[in-house]
XYZ file of C-alpha atoms in Angstrom:
769
model
C 116.086 75.787 102.000
C 116.787 78.777 104.226
C 118.880 81.899 103.638
C 118.853 84.055 106.772
C 120.869 87.194 107.473
C 120.588 86.886 111.245
C 123.968 87.867 112.701
C 125.739 87.112 109.424
C 128.737 89.228 108.411
C 127.130 89.888 105.016
C 124.565 92.215 106.575
C 123.984 94.498 109.523
C 123.529 93.154 113.016
C 119.739 93.441 113.524
C 119.901 93.397 117.317
C 120.798 97.065 117.746
C 117.869 99.460 117.808
C 118.624 103.118 118.459
C 115.305 104.417 119.772
C 112.719 105.044 117.062
C 110.893 108.361 117.257
C 108.003 109.260 114.946
C 106.979 112.777 114.050
C 104.622 114.333 111.518
C 105.202 113.901 107.787
C 106.603 117.194 106.504
C 104.509 119.269 104.110
C 107.430 120.853 102.277
C 111.097 120.128 101.606
C 114.301 122.109 102.230
C 114.013 125.562 103.847
C 115.789 126.542 107.057
C 116.003 122.947 108.424
C 118.085 121.984 105.374
C 120.520 124.821 106.069
C 120.819 123.832 109.721
C 121.471 120.201 108.809
C 124.037 121.221 106.179
C 125.996 123.342 108.661
C 125.866 120.583 111.263
C 127.230 117.955 108.862
C 129.956 120.171 107.417
C 131.245 121.367 110.798
C 131.109 117.881 112.274
C 133.115 116.223 109.516
C 135.359 118.733 107.767
C 135.463 121.798 110.021
C 134.478 125.319 109.039
C 137.400 126.378 106.839
C 137.780 123.129 104.913
C 134.069 122.358 104.683
C 132.845 125.738 103.501
C 135.711 126.082 101.042
C 134.506 122.882 99.427
C 130.872 124.007 99.376
C 131.764 127.358 97.825
C 133.428 125.601 94.883
C 131.010 122.715 94.365
C 129.111 122.839 91.043
C 130.590 126.238 90.283
C 132.393 126.988 87.041
C 136.039 126.260 87.719
C 135.172 124.152 90.779
C 134.394 120.471 91.211
C 131.350 118.429 90.332
C 129.140 117.238 93.193
C 129.954 113.608 94.069
C 126.280 112.966 94.750
C 123.470 113.003 92.142
C 123.672 113.771 88.413
C 121.182 116.645 88.280
C 122.566 119.306 85.895
C 123.912 122.688 86.840
C 122.246 125.736 85.267
C 124.026 126.830 82.110
C 124.045 130.519 83.021
C 122.356 131.447 86.296
C 124.331 129.542 88.910
C 123.704 130.846 92.389
C 126.536 132.723 94.075
C 125.074 131.656 97.432
C 125.782 128.014 96.688
C 124.877 125.681 93.841
C 124.232 122.641 96.016
C 121.536 120.967 98.095
C 121.457 119.485 101.576
C 122.360 115.997 100.405
C 125.115 117.293 98.141
C 126.548 119.105 101.152
C 126.375 115.882 103.165
C 128.225 114.055 100.386
C 130.990 116.643 100.371
C 131.233 116.717 104.154
C 131.497 112.931 104.114
C 134.297 113.078 101.534
C 136.099 116.104 103.007
C 136.203 114.659 106.519
C 139.388 115.108 108.499
C 139.003 111.664 110.065
C 141.372 109.132 108.568
C 142.042 105.447 109.040
C 145.703 104.713 109.658
C 147.383 101.286 109.929
C 146.908 101.575 113.698
C 143.133 101.659 113.238
C 143.171 98.434 111.251
C 145.562 96.807 113.712
C 143.145 97.591 116.549
C 139.991 96.497 114.709
C 139.627 93.069 113.147
C 137.511 92.479 110.057
C 135.094 90.445 112.150
C 134.716 93.247 114.705
C 134.127 95.867 112.012
C 131.531 93.635 110.351
C 129.316 93.823 113.452
C 128.891 97.576 112.946
C 126.007 99.106 111.044
C 126.625 100.567 107.586
C 126.202 104.004 109.159
C 128.874 103.309 111.794
C 131.289 101.861 109.241
C 130.954 104.869 106.957
C 131.564 107.395 109.732
C 135.019 106.047 110.580
C 136.856 108.247 108.086
C 138.986 108.287 104.923
C 141.334 105.394 104.222
C 144.837 106.843 104.358
C 147.035 104.179 102.700
C 146.725 100.906 100.726
C 145.641 97.986 102.890
C 146.024 94.227 102.377
C 144.252 91.273 103.987
C 146.304 88.138 103.567
C 144.765 84.673 103.158
C 143.543 83.560 106.565
C 144.275 86.950 108.089
C 142.038 88.643 110.636
C 143.244 92.236 110.233
C 144.073 94.445 107.260
C 147.762 95.441 107.087
C 149.411 98.304 105.248
C 151.048 97.518 101.922
C 153.069 99.604 99.481
C 151.490 100.706 96.225
C 154.139 98.794 94.245
C 153.383 95.567 96.090
C 149.621 96.087 95.716
C 149.881 96.488 91.945
C 152.220 93.494 91.745
C 149.672 91.331 93.581
C 146.849 92.425 91.284
C 148.874 91.897 88.129
C 150.018 88.469 89.288
C 146.456 87.422 90.194
C 145.074 88.528 86.820
C 147.872 86.865 84.855
C 147.388 83.637 86.791
C 143.822 83.184 85.514
C 143.253 80.660 82.745
C 141.013 83.165 80.913
C 140.487 86.933 81.154
C 136.758 86.172 81.507
C 137.485 84.875 85.011
C 137.973 88.465 86.177
C 135.220 90.973 86.995
C 135.797 94.740 86.690
C 133.026 96.735 88.384
C 132.550 100.521 88.115
C 130.542 102.939 90.250
C 128.991 106.167 88.991
C 131.486 108.328 90.877
C 134.309 107.508 88.454
C 135.343 110.351 86.140
C 135.205 110.160 82.353
C 138.986 109.955 82.208
C 139.237 107.088 84.689
C 136.319 105.234 83.094
C 137.817 105.468 79.616
C 141.184 104.156 80.818
C 139.499 101.413 82.865
C 137.516 100.001 79.952
C 140.565 100.343 77.689
C 142.682 98.318 80.107
C 139.975 95.693 80.603
C 139.559 95.212 76.844
C 143.309 95.137 76.275
C 143.419 92.486 78.995
C 140.855 90.532 77.000
C 137.321 90.682 78.418
C 134.112 92.722 78.382
C 133.288 91.869 81.994
C 132.444 95.489 82.881
C 129.373 95.449 85.133
C 128.475 98.840 86.556
C 125.949 100.530 88.803
C 123.783 101.375 85.778
C 122.952 97.662 85.594
C 121.111 98.119 88.899
C 119.379 101.446 88.279
C 118.675 102.987 84.840
C 119.600 100.056 82.591
C 115.897 99.640 81.855
C 115.748 103.272 80.711
C 118.678 102.827 78.365
C 117.216 99.698 76.788
C 113.717 101.166 76.407
C 114.840 104.509 74.995
C 117.423 102.913 72.734
C 114.906 100.554 71.184
C 112.103 103.123 70.904
C 113.968 106.334 70.095
C 117.492 105.350 69.074
C 119.448 106.777 72.006
C 119.572 105.482 75.570
C 119.564 108.946 77.152
C 116.985 111.589 77.915
C 116.271 114.310 75.378
C 115.678 117.453 77.438
C 117.863 120.300 78.646
C 117.329 122.046 81.961
C 115.694 125.051 80.301
C 113.115 122.735 78.732
C 111.636 122.269 82.190
C 111.160 126.024 82.405
C 109.182 125.991 79.129
C 107.084 122.895 79.789
C 103.309 123.041 80.101
C 103.099 119.737 82.001
C 105.786 117.810 83.861
C 104.961 114.221 84.813
C 107.131 112.772 87.587
C 106.878 108.988 87.936
C 108.517 106.715 90.494
C 110.840 109.415 91.752
C 111.459 111.228 95.033
C 113.370 114.377 94.027
C 113.260 115.963 97.486
C 115.656 113.313 98.783
C 117.360 111.836 95.745
C 117.735 114.895 93.460
C 116.971 117.936 95.649
C 118.250 120.558 93.210
C 115.523 119.419 90.827
C 113.063 121.168 93.160
C 114.486 124.553 92.167
C 113.862 123.728 88.510
C 110.314 122.583 89.294
C 109.689 125.773 91.258
C 110.824 127.849 88.289
C 108.670 125.767 85.949
C 105.658 126.375 88.183
C 106.320 130.107 88.172
C 106.261 129.948 84.365
C 102.877 128.216 84.357
C 103.754 124.514 84.279
C 101.434 121.965 85.879
C 102.906 118.952 87.652
C 101.507 115.425 87.846
C 103.192 113.226 90.468
C 102.836 109.441 90.255
C 104.168 107.512 93.246
C 102.920 105.035 95.873
C 104.149 107.352 98.650
C 103.187 111.036 99.041
C 106.801 112.202 99.052
C 107.327 115.605 100.673
C 109.609 116.908 97.940
C 106.872 116.352 95.372
C 104.341 118.327 97.361
C 106.049 121.531 98.487
C 109.416 123.276 98.405
C 110.871 125.977 100.633
C 113.732 127.368 98.576
C 116.505 128.040 101.140
C 117.987 130.718 98.855
C 114.922 132.921 99.067
C 113.429 134.823 101.999
C 110.028 133.209 101.424
C 111.652 129.806 101.552
C 113.477 130.566 104.784
C 110.204 131.773 106.317
C 108.474 128.549 105.316
C 106.240 130.168 102.678
C 106.543 127.129 100.448
C 105.832 126.700 96.764
C 103.160 124.095 96.215
C 104.515 121.831 93.485
C 102.150 118.988 92.611
C 98.816 119.782 90.963
C 97.659 116.169 90.623
C 98.966 113.396 92.862
C 98.244 109.843 91.710
C 99.124 107.316 94.461
C 99.408 104.215 92.303
C 99.951 100.794 93.785
C 103.462 99.409 93.384
C 104.025 98.650 89.679
C 100.709 100.214 88.704
C 102.379 102.703 86.350
C 101.864 100.769 83.115
C 98.129 100.443 83.735
C 97.894 104.147 84.593
C 99.698 105.216 81.411
C 97.479 102.999 79.274
C 94.378 104.388 80.975
C 95.503 107.968 80.282
C 96.218 107.073 76.647
C 92.802 105.445 76.319
C 91.048 108.543 77.655
C 93.100 110.785 75.360
C 92.152 108.528 72.432
C 88.491 109.014 73.344
C 89.006 112.787 73.271
C 90.772 112.415 69.912
C 87.781 110.524 68.522
C 85.580 113.480 69.365
C 88.063 116.154 68.217
C 90.169 114.563 65.501
C 93.622 116.103 65.207
C 93.222 118.335 68.248
C 94.471 115.885 70.897
C 97.014 113.723 69.039
C 99.737 115.322 66.919
C 98.807 113.577 63.680
C 101.501 115.265 61.612
C 104.255 114.262 64.039
C 102.937 110.698 64.242
C 102.749 110.315 60.460
C 106.168 111.806 59.732
C 108.208 110.519 62.664
C 106.810 107.222 63.957
C 105.982 103.654 63.015
C 103.550 101.232 64.673
C 100.790 103.762 65.378
C 97.962 101.774 63.765
C 98.873 98.605 65.642
C 99.209 100.561 68.874
C 95.765 102.154 68.514
C 94.215 98.807 67.596
C 95.510 97.398 70.875
C 94.604 100.516 72.864
C 90.969 100.621 71.794
C 90.436 97.114 73.179
C 91.511 98.169 76.670
C 88.947 98.451 79.469
C 89.473 101.728 81.363
C 87.747 100.458 84.499
C 90.024 97.422 84.594
C 93.058 99.639 83.989
C 92.014 101.894 86.864
C 91.666 98.894 89.154
C 95.075 97.598 88.036
C 96.792 100.831 89.054
C 94.829 101.257 92.287
C 93.103 104.532 91.364
C 89.586 105.651 90.567
C 88.778 106.420 86.941
C 87.922 109.985 87.976
C 91.457 110.508 89.291
C 92.877 109.352 85.961
C 90.420 111.492 83.994
C 91.717 114.563 85.802
C 95.218 113.835 84.527
C 94.010 113.067 80.992
C 91.967 116.271 80.878
C 95.045 118.246 81.873
C 97.115 116.627 79.111
C 94.668 116.649 76.219
C 95.288 120.248 75.135
C 99.008 120.328 75.945
C 101.971 119.531 73.688
C 104.956 120.678 75.759
C 105.115 117.655 78.057
C 108.154 116.300 79.904
C 108.155 112.913 81.595
C 110.683 112.377 84.410
C 111.265 109.056 86.136
C 113.729 107.151 88.284
C 114.079 103.760 89.976
C 110.417 103.525 90.948
C 109.922 102.555 87.305
C 113.204 100.919 86.329
C 113.400 98.145 88.946
C 110.435 96.028 87.892
C 110.087 92.912 85.743
C 108.162 94.947 83.141
C 110.302 98.080 83.496
C 111.357 98.304 79.843
C 107.767 98.093 78.594
C 106.609 100.635 81.191
C 109.208 103.159 80.052
C 108.250 102.473 76.441
C 104.674 103.312 77.481
C 105.912 106.724 78.604
C 107.412 107.097 75.132
C 104.073 106.086 73.588
C 102.319 108.883 75.456
C 104.894 111.466 74.391
C 104.726 110.309 70.768
C 100.950 110.640 70.714
C 101.327 114.257 71.782
C 104.309 115.029 69.550
C 106.233 115.819 72.722
C 109.758 114.846 71.686
C 112.253 116.987 69.798
C 110.736 120.364 70.644
C 111.432 122.953 73.352
C 109.706 122.216 76.646
C 109.086 118.557 75.855
C 110.768 115.170 75.946
C 112.155 112.306 78.004
C 113.962 112.885 81.295
C 115.295 109.772 83.062
C 116.844 111.272 86.198
C 120.115 109.485 86.831
C 121.355 108.723 90.307
C 125.116 108.821 90.749
C 126.990 111.836 89.439
C 128.736 110.240 86.445
C 126.882 106.990 85.841
C 125.799 108.302 82.430
C 129.334 109.434 81.605
C 130.775 106.031 82.463
C 128.517 104.433 79.880
C 129.463 107.049 77.272
C 133.124 106.209 77.952
C 132.531 102.524 77.181
C 131.801 101.013 80.592
C 129.367 98.480 79.202
C 129.357 94.708 79.083
C 127.619 94.766 75.679
C 129.684 97.215 73.610
C 128.576 98.159 70.111
C 130.633 97.002 67.163
C 131.153 100.638 66.220
C 132.795 101.302 69.590
C 134.989 98.194 69.364
C 136.054 99.135 65.848
C 137.110 102.565 67.101
C 139.184 100.956 69.876
C 140.837 98.657 67.346
C 141.603 101.493 64.917
C 143.043 103.859 67.532
C 144.940 101.446 69.767
C 145.945 98.707 67.341
C 144.591 95.683 69.142
C 141.476 93.613 68.623
C 139.126 93.994 71.596
C 136.956 91.008 72.528
C 133.564 90.753 70.830
C 131.959 88.352 73.285
C 129.545 90.084 75.648
C 130.673 90.231 79.252
C 128.862 89.891 82.563
C 126.464 92.486 83.926
C 126.042 92.800 87.702
C 123.636 89.893 88.179
C 125.610 87.671 85.820
C 128.852 88.617 87.575
C 127.429 87.620 90.964
C 126.342 84.263 89.572
C 129.700 83.749 87.863
C 131.594 84.312 91.122
C 129.139 82.148 93.029
C 129.512 79.359 90.476
C 133.309 79.458 90.377
C 133.503 80.917 86.853
C 135.164 84.128 88.057
C 137.665 84.477 90.882
C 139.149 87.999 90.762
C 136.865 90.942 91.500
C 138.033 94.557 91.123
C 135.714 97.465 91.941
C 136.443 101.010 90.804
C 134.478 102.748 93.545
C 131.149 101.842 95.080
C 129.970 99.481 97.808
C 129.187 96.424 95.708
C 127.845 94.146 98.408
C 125.444 96.691 99.878
C 124.235 97.854 96.457
C 123.477 94.440 95.013
C 120.500 92.102 95.522
C 120.319 88.891 97.547
C 122.945 90.044 100.024
C 123.924 86.672 101.457
C 124.118 85.067 98.021
C 126.333 87.944 96.846
C 128.450 87.704 100.009
C 129.008 83.994 99.377
C 130.001 84.809 95.787
C 132.617 87.364 96.887
C 134.056 84.986 99.484
C 134.704 82.396 96.764
C 137.060 84.766 94.919
C 140.816 84.386 95.196
C 141.205 88.164 95.303
C 138.826 91.099 95.831
C 140.012 94.673 95.271
C 138.188 97.909 96.059
C 139.300 101.370 94.952
C 137.678 103.483 97.651
C 137.734 106.702 99.611
C 136.114 105.385 102.813
C 135.550 102.093 104.575
C 132.389 100.202 103.601
C 130.864 96.767 104.063
C 132.298 95.407 100.831
C 135.782 95.601 102.386
C 134.609 93.292 105.160
C 133.117 90.565 102.962
C 136.105 89.594 100.885
C 137.884 86.977 98.862
C 140.711 84.764 100.073
C 142.895 87.844 99.786
C 141.725 91.456 99.665
C 143.084 94.887 98.832
C 141.733 98.353 99.621
C 143.239 101.038 97.387
C 142.582 104.583 98.665
C 141.884 107.142 95.970
C 141.384 110.880 95.734
C 137.839 112.185 96.093
C 136.101 114.629 93.777
C 136.917 117.543 96.123
C 140.617 116.652 96.526
C 143.359 118.480 94.658
C 145.011 116.226 92.091
C 148.625 117.086 91.263
C 150.677 115.392 88.567
C 154.160 116.437 87.443
C 153.786 119.740 89.281
C 150.484 120.679 87.655
C 146.929 120.483 88.995
C 144.800 118.127 86.923
C 141.140 118.342 85.975
C 138.658 115.605 85.169
C 135.199 115.650 83.614
C 131.741 114.230 84.166
C 128.493 113.948 82.210
C 125.262 114.935 83.926
C 121.729 113.618 83.383
C 121.174 115.943 80.440
C 124.319 115.168 78.482
C 126.535 118.083 79.530
C 130.263 117.371 79.795
C 131.628 119.553 82.561
C 134.898 120.456 84.214
C 135.788 119.227 87.723
C 138.791 120.381 89.724
C 139.336 119.589 93.393
C 140.157 122.357 95.854
C 141.108 120.610 99.113
C 144.470 119.211 100.240
C 144.147 115.402 100.444
C 144.057 113.982 103.962
C 146.996 111.701 103.137
C 149.957 111.736 100.755
C 149.317 108.038 100.103
C 146.210 108.627 97.968
C 146.325 108.140 94.201
C 143.855 109.314 91.593
C 141.727 106.762 89.787
C 143.400 107.426 86.389
C 146.815 106.805 87.949
C 145.589 103.625 89.647
C 144.267 102.287 86.337
C 147.485 103.104 84.466
C 149.675 101.451 87.071
C 147.395 98.404 87.211
C 147.565 98.130 83.419
C 151.350 98.340 83.440
C 151.613 95.737 86.223
C 149.297 93.370 84.361
C 150.152 93.839 80.697
C 153.820 94.739 81.105
C 155.833 95.409 77.977
C 153.261 93.626 75.820
C 150.608 96.297 76.206
C 149.368 97.828 72.951
C 148.594 101.053 74.847
C 151.148 103.655 75.950
C 150.049 104.036 79.565
C 153.027 106.233 80.450
C 151.762 109.131 78.362
C 148.563 109.224 80.447
C 150.744 109.556 83.535
C 152.182 112.775 82.111
C 148.933 114.779 81.913
C 145.184 114.032 81.775
C 144.943 116.042 78.554
C 146.590 113.037 76.884
C 143.653 110.879 78.027
C 141.132 113.338 76.609
C 142.962 113.464 73.291
C 142.404 109.727 72.914
C 138.784 109.982 74.048
C 138.294 112.582 71.331
C 139.731 110.212 68.708
C 137.558 107.315 69.877
C 134.119 108.564 70.924
C 131.856 110.761 68.748
C 130.884 114.168 70.080
C 134.164 114.998 71.826
C 135.795 117.179 69.201
C 138.159 119.802 70.695
C 137.608 118.079 74.047
C 140.382 119.788 75.982
C 139.427 123.222 74.701
C 135.652 122.931 75.102
C 135.949 121.332 78.536
C 137.672 124.464 79.785
C 134.881 126.706 78.489
C 132.724 127.880 81.431
C 129.831 125.445 81.798
C 131.293 122.784 79.506
C 129.464 121.505 76.422
C 126.516 119.367 75.330
C 126.995 116.022 73.631
C 125.001 115.386 70.439
C 121.481 114.077 71.062
C 119.453 112.945 68.061
C 116.114 113.050 69.910
C 116.739 116.600 71.037
C 117.179 117.479 67.362
C 113.978 115.677 66.366
C 115.737 112.646 64.869
C 115.631 108.960 65.795
C 118.654 106.728 65.377
C 116.676 103.502 65.035
C 116.960 101.137 62.060
C 113.839 102.706 60.556
C 115.031 106.239 61.460
C 111.653 106.726 63.125
C 110.357 106.439 66.672
C 108.662 103.162 67.523
C 105.309 102.758 69.241
C 105.356 99.740 71.526
C 102.568 97.357 72.553
C 103.156 96.243 76.109
C 100.989 93.934 78.170
C 99.862 94.412 81.754
C 100.758 91.529 84.025
C 99.427 92.264 87.513
C 101.379 90.788 90.401
C 99.016 88.346 92.101
C 99.510 88.132 95.841
C 98.425 85.159 97.911
C 96.666 85.526 101.233
C 98.909 87.355 103.688
C 101.448 88.515 101.115
C 102.561 92.107 100.580
C 104.493 93.855 97.825
C 107.609 95.567 99.154
C 109.701 98.276 97.521
C 113.078 99.432 98.790
C 113.593 103.183 99.194
C 116.175 105.675 100.492
C 115.889 107.717 103.627
C 116.625 111.425 103.501
C 119.877 110.783 105.397
C 121.511 108.668 102.712
C 122.792 108.679 99.151
C 122.796 105.274 97.514
C 124.521 102.992 100.047
C 126.166 105.837 102.006
C 124.317 106.523 105.246
C 124.790 110.039 106.648
C 122.471 109.701 109.634
C 119.551 107.810 111.141
C 116.772 110.317 110.416
C 114.265 110.475 107.579
C 113.070 113.981 108.355
C 110.524 114.386 105.563
C 108.752 111.134 106.434
C 108.849 111.889 110.163
C 111.042 108.897 111.047
C 113.936 109.526 113.438
C 116.783 107.575 115.050
C 116.129 104.284 113.265
C 116.435 102.676 109.833
C 115.143 99.160 110.494
C 111.518 100.076 109.849
C 108.773 98.775 107.580
C 106.153 101.254 106.359
C 102.692 99.676 106.230
C 99.124 100.739 105.525
C 97.069 100.758 108.725
C 94.526 98.357 107.178
C 97.278 95.808 106.511
C 98.498 96.221 110.067
C 94.991 95.662 111.436
C 94.530 92.562 109.283
C 97.684 91.082 110.845
C 96.966 92.325 114.373
C 100.045 94.531 114.252
C 100.416 97.878 115.949
C 102.875 100.729 115.679
C 106.198 99.755 117.213
C 105.796 95.987 116.842
C 108.964 94.210 115.741
C 108.583 91.848 112.806
C 110.657 89.592 110.595
C 110.198 89.931 106.837
C 110.310 86.867 104.581
C 110.676 86.268 100.855
C 110.387 82.794 99.291
C 111.197 83.420 95.625
C 112.519 80.309 93.876
C 111.963 78.098 96.904
C 114.629 79.905 98.967
C 113.647 81.462 102.292
C 115.206 84.894 102.703
C 114.762 86.680 106.021
C 115.334 90.229 107.185
C 115.133 90.141 110.968
C 113.764 92.703 113.390
C 112.043 95.614 111.649
C 109.784 98.059 113.471
C 106.275 98.528 112.077
C 105.427 102.134 111.168
C 101.948 103.099 109.873
C 102.193 105.178 106.703
C 99.963 106.470 103.870
C 100.885 103.813 101.331
C 98.345 101.806 99.260
C 97.031 98.615 100.821
C 99.065 95.460 100.198
C 102.090 97.673 99.557
C 104.966 98.296 101.919
C 108.327 100.060 101.885
C 111.678 99.518 103.599
C 115.081 101.158 103.372
C 117.910 99.685 101.367
C 120.518 98.297 101.813
C 119.011 96.785 104.981
C 116.441 94.740 103.020
C 118.507 93.916 99.941
C 118.820 90.489 101.537
C 115.176 89.956 100.431
C 115.684 90.912 96.764
C 116.114 87.645 94.811
C 119.099 87.509 92.472
C 116.895 85.700 89.929
C 114.109 88.301 89.943
C 115.136 90.708 87.181
C 113.666 93.042 84.592
C 113.109 91.613 81.129
C 115.775 92.713 78.634
C 117.710 94.944 81.064
C 118.394 92.265 83.728
C 118.029 94.900 86.455
C 117.251 93.467 89.922
C 113.583 93.908 90.835
C 114.059 95.882 94.038
C 110.732 97.716 93.793
C 108.384 94.705 93.754
C 109.464 92.054 96.248
C 106.749 89.682 97.443
C 107.030 89.350 101.230
C 105.291 88.156 104.352
C 105.702 89.609 107.813
C 105.350 88.021 111.228
C 106.123 89.082 114.768
C 109.772 88.508 115.535
C 110.379 85.665 117.958
C 114.144 86.125 118.315
């Protein structure tokens, strides 16, 4: 059975190379080049006046929240020069662009013609200026009125034999207000089919932390990083994915913190940082960040953590009570004896081999940790997108529990979220497996009985559409097709739907791989002014560290045909539920304060929501771990015993992980350069160890096809250029979404069901096409 993406409309056309140029790997991130790139992007998309007005208000008190990553803003010392990074500036320039897509654009460009473009080319076309409709059998999108669009959606949803035949996806850009209304509508409609982008990124973190510590969020505040003695960064590339984190790490270093970086690639942002807001940074006098770099093999993190724990246990045997926090363990945890019994039977040499490091490298890290108690562990998708992701994250918790490093200043868990409000969406109830407590609150406040049956997550939703069990797909933001695994399988699933709907700001590939009928509903961006009944509205977001913050757009929208996401949800609810709705949607169309009043009544931690939101800097949500408590059944933290299951490769096989370039955020491609890795003018590349290239008689610049055969299905990503790179042998890396076609839909993390995008077994061969 073959599943090839060659010249298929579900993926990019692989025939178009743009002229790969390789340069040196950078030694430090940011600095003057970041400023130059920021200015170039802003001027090119939004112009000077519009672009710099947006930048001056982004992440500032009284301004709007960055539409890019979820790294927190400082509580007090926000920079007057600009509280944003290069990639945040690119995100705003992309959103604030003056380019717009009118009905004439769609009349001149068929869906088939647009599908031949790269994701980069599609995204650069501009903002969608009015609702668009693709009729059954049509070749071009046509303009449609908002009233007719809502009528079509309501009719399609009411035509289904069961509410469970509809899928309601959410991206992490959606505000708290829109997310709350969206889940309320979906549950009033009668289903919990609320897959979201968290299913594909930090779901493993939420499951692991929830089971071990009683809350599926991190426990630290930003100032905890400044007090930490050791910060461990695992499976994360902050220089590209969370650049403002580098400022926090620089401050931590100045206060004496030591940093351990664990990653298969020597990412520039982990090694050095030129702060562009300081003279030293502009002159290239970088701050060296990482003290110990541990280049583990892909998915070697569990073995590394166990090896460190074993070495710390040996130190504890020699100095009882001086390495482990015995008082904390006795008073706050369960499962310690069983954990130690398992740990003492581990073989450190075998663990070292399993993570691809020497025992001496691991001893250096253990020696650094043995006398420290203020330890923070940060991680991202390099850990969450593996089969054993939940157990690996629980192993991080084990290490912190041994050291008593949770619930005290300068210590704790720090899963670094990707999209700006992905954590807030979950707090608002965007979850396919809602708690009974949450459902009871919905029932009490809105006087209807929400469904108890669990809904579909992302992978389950794809399979449901593919199998004919779901036929209406509605996406509140995002680029579903490009974000999801097994691209051609997902494309086939979407094409089987009777209707696909995307609430979007800009054109993306998901608009071009559609159901029998399709709608594009253009919405306001985070930077756009939002007026309702003559008054400017504000929304709110939750960052990675649990702060609820104010967001108010400052730019005139590029079109008067754009609606806000809360308004779109309310009008969709009215069109679908009509006069039988148990919810008064009209009151939410009066003022967003009415939405927040109902959030306050429904979700714990939001007391005086409207008042506290308007306080400069916002407010923190309750966090039991931060307070030294654990909301588990036992009311204690749980040690976990996880097993190591090495991935055995056959002759000729490699383990591939998907990564971002520096010129992208999630599926949005800003350019074709990956400056820090020294890769320019091309994205269809595969990073390989020179030894693996030699073994296959490959040289730099060769063009190869990449194959995956999981489950007996041949998946092919055609025409990728070989680039030698310092990555462990038998490991390789490629950019997503170009190689999502290789990620099997049935390869998922245990418990979290997250697609395994960081450990894809592949083969490569010279391209013959």
